[in-house]
mmCIF file of C-alpha atoms in Angstrom:
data_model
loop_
_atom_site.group_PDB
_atom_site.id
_atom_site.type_symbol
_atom_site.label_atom_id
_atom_site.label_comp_id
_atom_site.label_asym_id
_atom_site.label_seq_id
_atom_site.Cartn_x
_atom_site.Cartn_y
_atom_site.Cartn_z
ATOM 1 C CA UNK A 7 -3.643 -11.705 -7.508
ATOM 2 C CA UNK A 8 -4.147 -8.387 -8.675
ATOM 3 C CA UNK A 9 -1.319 -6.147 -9.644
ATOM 4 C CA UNK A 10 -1.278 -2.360 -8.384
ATOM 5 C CA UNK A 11 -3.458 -0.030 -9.959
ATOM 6 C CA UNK A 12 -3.418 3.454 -10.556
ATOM 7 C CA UNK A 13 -5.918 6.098 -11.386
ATOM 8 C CA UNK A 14 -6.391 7.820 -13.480
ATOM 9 C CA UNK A 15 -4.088 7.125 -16.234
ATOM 10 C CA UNK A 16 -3.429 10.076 -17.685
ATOM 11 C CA UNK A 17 -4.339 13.635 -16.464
ATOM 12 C CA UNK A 18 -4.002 17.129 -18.394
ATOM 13 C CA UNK A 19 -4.136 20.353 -15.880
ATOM 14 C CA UNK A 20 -3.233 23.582 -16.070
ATOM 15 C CA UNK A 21 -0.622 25.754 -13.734
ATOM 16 C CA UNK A 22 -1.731 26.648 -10.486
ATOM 17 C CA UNK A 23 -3.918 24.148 -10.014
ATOM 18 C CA UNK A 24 -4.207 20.855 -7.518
ATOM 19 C CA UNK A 25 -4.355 17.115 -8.617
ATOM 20 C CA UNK A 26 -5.051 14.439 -6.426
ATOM 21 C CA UNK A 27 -3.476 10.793 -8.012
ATOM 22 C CA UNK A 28 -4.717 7.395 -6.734
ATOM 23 C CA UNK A 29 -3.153 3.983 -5.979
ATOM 24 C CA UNK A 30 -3.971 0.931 -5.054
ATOM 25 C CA UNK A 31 -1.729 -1.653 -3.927
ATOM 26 C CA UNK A 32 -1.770 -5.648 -4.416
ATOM 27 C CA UNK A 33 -3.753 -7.091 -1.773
ATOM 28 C CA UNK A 34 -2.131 -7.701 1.905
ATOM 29 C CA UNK A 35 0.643 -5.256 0.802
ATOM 30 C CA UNK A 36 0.788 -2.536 3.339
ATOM 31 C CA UNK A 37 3.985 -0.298 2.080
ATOM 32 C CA UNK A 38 2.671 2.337 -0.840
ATOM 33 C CA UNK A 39 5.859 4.118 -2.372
ATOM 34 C CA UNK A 40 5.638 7.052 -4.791
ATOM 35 C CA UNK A 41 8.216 7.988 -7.694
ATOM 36 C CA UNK A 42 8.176 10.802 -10.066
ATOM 37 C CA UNK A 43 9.845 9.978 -13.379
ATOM 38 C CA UNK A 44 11.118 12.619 -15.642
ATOM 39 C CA UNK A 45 13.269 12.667 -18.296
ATOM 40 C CA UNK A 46 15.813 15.258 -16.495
ATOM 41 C CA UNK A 47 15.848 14.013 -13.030
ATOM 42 C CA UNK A 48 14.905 10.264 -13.491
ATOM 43 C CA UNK A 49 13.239 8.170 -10.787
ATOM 44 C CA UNK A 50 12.781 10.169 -8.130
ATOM 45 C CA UNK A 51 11.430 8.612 -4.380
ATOM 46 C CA UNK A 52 8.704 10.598 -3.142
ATOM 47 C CA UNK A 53 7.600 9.185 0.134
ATOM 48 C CA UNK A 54 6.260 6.169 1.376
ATOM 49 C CA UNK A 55 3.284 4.970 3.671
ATOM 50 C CA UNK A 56 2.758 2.480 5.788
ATOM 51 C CA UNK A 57 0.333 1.475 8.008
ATOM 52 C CA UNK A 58 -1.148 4.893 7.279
ATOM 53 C CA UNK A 59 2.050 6.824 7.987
ATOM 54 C CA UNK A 60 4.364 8.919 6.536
ATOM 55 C CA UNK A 61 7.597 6.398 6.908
ATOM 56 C CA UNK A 62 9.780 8.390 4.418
ATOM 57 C CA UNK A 63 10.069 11.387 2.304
ATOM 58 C CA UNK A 64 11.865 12.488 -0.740
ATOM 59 C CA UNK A 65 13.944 15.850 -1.751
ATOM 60 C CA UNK A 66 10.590 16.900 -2.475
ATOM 61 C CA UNK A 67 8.315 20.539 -1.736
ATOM 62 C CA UNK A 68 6.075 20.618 0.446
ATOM 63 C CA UNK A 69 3.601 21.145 -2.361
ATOM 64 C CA UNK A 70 3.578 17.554 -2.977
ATOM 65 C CA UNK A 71 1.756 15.685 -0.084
ATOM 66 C CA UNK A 72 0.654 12.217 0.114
ATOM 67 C CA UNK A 73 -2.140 10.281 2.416
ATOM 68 C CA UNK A 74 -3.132 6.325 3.109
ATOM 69 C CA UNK A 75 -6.293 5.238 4.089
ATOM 70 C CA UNK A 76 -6.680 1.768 6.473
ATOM 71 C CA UNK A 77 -7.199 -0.506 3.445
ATOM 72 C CA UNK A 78 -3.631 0.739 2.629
ATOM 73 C CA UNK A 79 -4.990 2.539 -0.562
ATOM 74 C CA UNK A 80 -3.085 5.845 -1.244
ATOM 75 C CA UNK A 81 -3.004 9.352 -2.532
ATOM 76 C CA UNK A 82 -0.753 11.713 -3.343
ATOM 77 C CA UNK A 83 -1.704 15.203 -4.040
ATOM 78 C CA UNK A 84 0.453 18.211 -5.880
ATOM 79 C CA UNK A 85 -1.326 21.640 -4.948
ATOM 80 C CA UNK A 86 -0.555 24.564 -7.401
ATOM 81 C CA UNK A 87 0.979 23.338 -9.913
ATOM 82 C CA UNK A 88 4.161 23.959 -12.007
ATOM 83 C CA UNK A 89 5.248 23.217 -15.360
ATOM 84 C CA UNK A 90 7.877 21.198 -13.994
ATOM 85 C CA UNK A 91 5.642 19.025 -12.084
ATOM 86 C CA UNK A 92 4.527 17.342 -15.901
ATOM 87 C CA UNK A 93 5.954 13.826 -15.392
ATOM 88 C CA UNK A 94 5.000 9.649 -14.962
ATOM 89 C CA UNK A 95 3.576 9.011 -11.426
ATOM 90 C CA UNK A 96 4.342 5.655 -10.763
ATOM 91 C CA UNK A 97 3.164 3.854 -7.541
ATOM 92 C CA UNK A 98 4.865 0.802 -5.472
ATOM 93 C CA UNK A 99 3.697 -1.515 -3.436
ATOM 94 C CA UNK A 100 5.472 -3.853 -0.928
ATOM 95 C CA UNK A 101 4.944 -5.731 2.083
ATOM 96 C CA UNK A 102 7.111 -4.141 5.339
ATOM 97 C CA UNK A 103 9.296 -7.648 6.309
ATOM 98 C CA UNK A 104 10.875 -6.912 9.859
ATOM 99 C CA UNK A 105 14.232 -8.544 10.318
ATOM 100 C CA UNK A 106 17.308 -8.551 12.433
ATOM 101 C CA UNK A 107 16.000 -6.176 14.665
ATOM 102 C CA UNK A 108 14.782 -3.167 12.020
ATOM 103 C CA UNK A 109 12.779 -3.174 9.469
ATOM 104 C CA UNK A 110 13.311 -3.339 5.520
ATOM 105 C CA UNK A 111 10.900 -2.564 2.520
ATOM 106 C CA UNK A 112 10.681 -6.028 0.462
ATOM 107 C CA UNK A 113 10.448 -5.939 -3.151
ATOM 108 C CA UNK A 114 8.202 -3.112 -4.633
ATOM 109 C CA UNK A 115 5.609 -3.858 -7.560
ATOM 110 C CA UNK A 116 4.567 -0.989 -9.484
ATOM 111 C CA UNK A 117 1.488 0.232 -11.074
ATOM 112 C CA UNK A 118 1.298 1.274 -14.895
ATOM 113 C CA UNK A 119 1.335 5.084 -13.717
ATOM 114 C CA UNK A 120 -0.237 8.251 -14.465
ATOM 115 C CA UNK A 121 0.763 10.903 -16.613
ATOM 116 C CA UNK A 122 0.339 14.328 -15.474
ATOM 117 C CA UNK A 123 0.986 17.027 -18.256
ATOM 118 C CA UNK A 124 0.552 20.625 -16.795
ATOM 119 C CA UNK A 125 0.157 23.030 -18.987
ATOM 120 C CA UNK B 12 24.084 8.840 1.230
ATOM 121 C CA UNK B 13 22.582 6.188 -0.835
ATOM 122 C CA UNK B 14 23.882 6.537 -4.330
ATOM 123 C CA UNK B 15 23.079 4.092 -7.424
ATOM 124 C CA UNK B 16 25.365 4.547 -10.564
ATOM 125 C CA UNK B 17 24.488 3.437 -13.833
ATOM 126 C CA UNK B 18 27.726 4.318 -16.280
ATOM 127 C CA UNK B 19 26.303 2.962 -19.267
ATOM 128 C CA UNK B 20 23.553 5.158 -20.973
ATOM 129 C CA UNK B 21 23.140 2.889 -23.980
ATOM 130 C CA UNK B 22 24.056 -0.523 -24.734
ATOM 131 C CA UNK B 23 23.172 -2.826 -27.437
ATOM 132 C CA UNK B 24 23.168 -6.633 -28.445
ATOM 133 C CA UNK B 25 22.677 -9.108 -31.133
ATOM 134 C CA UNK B 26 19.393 -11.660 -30.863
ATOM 135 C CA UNK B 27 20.728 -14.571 -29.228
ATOM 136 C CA UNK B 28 23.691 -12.719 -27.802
ATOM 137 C CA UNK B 29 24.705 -12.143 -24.097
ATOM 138 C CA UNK B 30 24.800 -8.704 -22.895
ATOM 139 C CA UNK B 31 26.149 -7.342 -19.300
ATOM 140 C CA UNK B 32 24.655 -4.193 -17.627
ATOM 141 C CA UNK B 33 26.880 -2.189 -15.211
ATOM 142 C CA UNK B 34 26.120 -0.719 -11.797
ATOM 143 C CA UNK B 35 27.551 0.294 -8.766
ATOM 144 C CA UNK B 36 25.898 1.990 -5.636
ATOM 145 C CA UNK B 37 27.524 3.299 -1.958
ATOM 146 C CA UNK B 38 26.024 2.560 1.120
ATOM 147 C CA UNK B 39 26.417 2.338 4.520
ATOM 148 C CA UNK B 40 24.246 0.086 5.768
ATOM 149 C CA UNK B 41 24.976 -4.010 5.370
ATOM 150 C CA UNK B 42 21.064 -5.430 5.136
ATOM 151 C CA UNK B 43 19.774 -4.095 1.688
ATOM 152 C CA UNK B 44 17.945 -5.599 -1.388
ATOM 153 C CA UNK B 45 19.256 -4.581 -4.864
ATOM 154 C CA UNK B 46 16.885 -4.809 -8.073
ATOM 155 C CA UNK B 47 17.157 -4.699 -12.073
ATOM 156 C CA UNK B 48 13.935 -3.535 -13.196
ATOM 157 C CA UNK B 49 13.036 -3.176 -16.476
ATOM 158 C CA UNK B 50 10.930 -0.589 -18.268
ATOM 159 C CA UNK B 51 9.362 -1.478 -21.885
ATOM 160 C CA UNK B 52 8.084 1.526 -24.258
ATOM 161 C CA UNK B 53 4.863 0.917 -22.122
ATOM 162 C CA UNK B 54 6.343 2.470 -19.272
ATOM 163 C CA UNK B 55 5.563 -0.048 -16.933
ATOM 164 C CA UNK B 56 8.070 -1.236 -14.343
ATOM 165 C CA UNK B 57 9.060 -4.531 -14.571
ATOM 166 C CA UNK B 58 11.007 -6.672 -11.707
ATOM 167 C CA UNK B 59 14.168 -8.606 -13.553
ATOM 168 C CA UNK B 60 15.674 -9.766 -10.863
ATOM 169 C CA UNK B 61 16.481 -9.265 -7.126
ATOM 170 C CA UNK B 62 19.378 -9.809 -4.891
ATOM 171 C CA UNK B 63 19.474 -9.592 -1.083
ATOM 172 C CA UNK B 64 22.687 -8.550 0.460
ATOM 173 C CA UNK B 65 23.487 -11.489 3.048
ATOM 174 C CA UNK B 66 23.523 -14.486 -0.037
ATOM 175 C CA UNK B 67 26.678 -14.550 -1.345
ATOM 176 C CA UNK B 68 24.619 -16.740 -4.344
ATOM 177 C CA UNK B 69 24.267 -14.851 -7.238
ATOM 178 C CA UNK B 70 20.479 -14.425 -8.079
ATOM 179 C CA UNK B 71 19.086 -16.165 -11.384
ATOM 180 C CA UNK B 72 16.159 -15.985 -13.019
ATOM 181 C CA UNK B 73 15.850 -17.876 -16.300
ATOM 182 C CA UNK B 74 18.263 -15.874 -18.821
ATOM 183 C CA UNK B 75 19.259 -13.306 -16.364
ATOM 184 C CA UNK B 76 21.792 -13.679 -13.619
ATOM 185 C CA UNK B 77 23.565 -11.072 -11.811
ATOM 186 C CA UNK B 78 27.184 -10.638 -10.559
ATOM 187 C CA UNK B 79 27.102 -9.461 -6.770
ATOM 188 C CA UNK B 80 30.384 -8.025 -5.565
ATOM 189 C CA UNK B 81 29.542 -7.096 -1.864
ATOM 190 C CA UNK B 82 32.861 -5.653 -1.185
ATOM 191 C CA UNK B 83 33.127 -3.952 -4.587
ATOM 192 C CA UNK B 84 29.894 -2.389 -3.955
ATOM 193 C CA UNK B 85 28.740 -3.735 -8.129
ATOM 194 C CA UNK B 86 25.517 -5.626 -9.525
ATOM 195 C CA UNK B 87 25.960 -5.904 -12.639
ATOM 196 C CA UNK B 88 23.068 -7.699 -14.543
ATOM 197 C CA UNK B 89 24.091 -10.292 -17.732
ATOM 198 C CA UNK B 90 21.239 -11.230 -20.059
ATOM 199 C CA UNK B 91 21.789 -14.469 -21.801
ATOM 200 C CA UNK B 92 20.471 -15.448 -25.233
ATOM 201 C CA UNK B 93 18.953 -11.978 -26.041
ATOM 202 C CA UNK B 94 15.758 -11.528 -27.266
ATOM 203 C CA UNK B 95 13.880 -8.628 -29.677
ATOM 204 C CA UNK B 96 11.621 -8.259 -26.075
ATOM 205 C CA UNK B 97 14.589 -7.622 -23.945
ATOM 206 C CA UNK B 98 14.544 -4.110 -25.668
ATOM 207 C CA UNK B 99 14.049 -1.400 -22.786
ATOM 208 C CA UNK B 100 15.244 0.659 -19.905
ATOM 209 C CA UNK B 101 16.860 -1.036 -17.406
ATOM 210 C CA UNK B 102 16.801 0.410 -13.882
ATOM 211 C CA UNK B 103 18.945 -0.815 -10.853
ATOM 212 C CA UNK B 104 17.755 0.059 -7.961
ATOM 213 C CA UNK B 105 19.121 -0.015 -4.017
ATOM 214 C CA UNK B 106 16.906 -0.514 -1.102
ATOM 215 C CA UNK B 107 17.386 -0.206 2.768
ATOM 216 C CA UNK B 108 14.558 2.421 4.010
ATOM 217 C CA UNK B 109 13.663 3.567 0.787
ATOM 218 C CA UNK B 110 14.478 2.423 -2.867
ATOM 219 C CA UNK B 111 17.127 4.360 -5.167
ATOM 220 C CA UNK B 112 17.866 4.033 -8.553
ATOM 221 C CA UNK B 113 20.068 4.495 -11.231
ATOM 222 C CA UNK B 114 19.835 6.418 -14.353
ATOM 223 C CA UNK B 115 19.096 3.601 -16.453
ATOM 224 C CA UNK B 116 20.520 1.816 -19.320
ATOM 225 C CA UNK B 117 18.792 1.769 -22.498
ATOM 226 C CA UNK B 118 19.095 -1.760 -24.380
ATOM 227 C CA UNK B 119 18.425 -1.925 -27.918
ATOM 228 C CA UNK B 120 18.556 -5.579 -29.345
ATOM 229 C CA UNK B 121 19.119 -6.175 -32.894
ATOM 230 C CA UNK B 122 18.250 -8.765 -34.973
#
């Protein structure tokens, strides 16, 4: 089975401008998490889409913005960019297990990332 | 809040030694996964091991084994017979709606 992939791998923009990152998750996973890893703040969550939803969101701006399509393929977008913003994208994908009443993410499986430098 | 604590920035090992990794996290819920992941110089993410909540059996997965303390709130992660590819970041991470981790712990293995 293929593992998650992510494109592209590494991106170089400028402030003030938009990026749009891609994911793709490992087939029959419908759960697409997002994490932005920086050497300050660590792994942060981002949000997380399922089933084409918004399920959860991160201590994020609302500059960062995310979208999944039915074949549970995702996107997350950052629109005028900040130096800050330079950092490893990393993607997740689970399946959504429902038990005891609620439901609970399984195990996520990353992708290899992008890097986003914004200079 | 969810909250993962890592207390242990660095830690290092001989080849062939065993090494623990420390790490406590708060919660309020009782259903929950907890994870060691482990990220190489590559970057990529790599699932260690995982542990859910309701076994009281400690997870094991070849050389690694964890040390669940439900009531303690601690997963600590012990790598057996360490090798020069154990080298890396390791990550524990919480999970109920969404997945939290830890600082890290760099591992440096020597020969």
């Amino acid at each position: 089975k293929a593992g998650v992939t992510q494109t592209p791998r590494y991106l170089i923009k400028t402030r003030g401008q938009q990026v749009t990152l891609s994911c793709s998750p490992i087939s029959g996973h419908r759960s697409v998490s997002w994490y932005q890893q920086t050497p300050g703040q660590g792994l942060q969550f981002l949000f997380e889409y399922f089933s084409e939803t918004q399920r959860n969101k991160g201590n994020f701006p609302g500059r960062f913005s995310g979208r999944q399509f039915s074949n549970s393929r995702s996107e997350m977008n950052v629109s005028t960019l900040e130096l800050g913003d330079s950092a490893l994208y990393l993607c997740a994908s689970s399946r959504k297990m429902v038990r005891g009443g609620g439901t609970s993410t399984d195990t996520q499986y990353f992708g290899p990332g992008t890097r986003l430098t914004v200079l | 809040a969810q909250t993962v604590t890592q207390s242990q920035p660095e830690m290092s090992v001989q080849e062939a030694e065993t090494v623990t990794l420390s790490c406590t996290y708060d919660t309020s819920e009782s259903d929950y996964y907890l994870f060691w992941y482990k990220q190489p110089p590559s970057r990529q993410m790599i699932l260690v091991i995982r542990q859910e909540a309701y076994k009281q059996q400690n997870a094991t997965e070849n050389r690694f084994s964890v040390n669940f303390q439900k009531a303690a709130k601690s997963f600590s992660l012990k790598i057996s017979d360490s090798q020069l590819g154990d080298a890396a970041m390791y990550f524990c991470g919480h999970n109920t709606d969404k997945l939290i981790f830890g600082t890290g712990t760099r591992l440096q293995v020597f020969p």
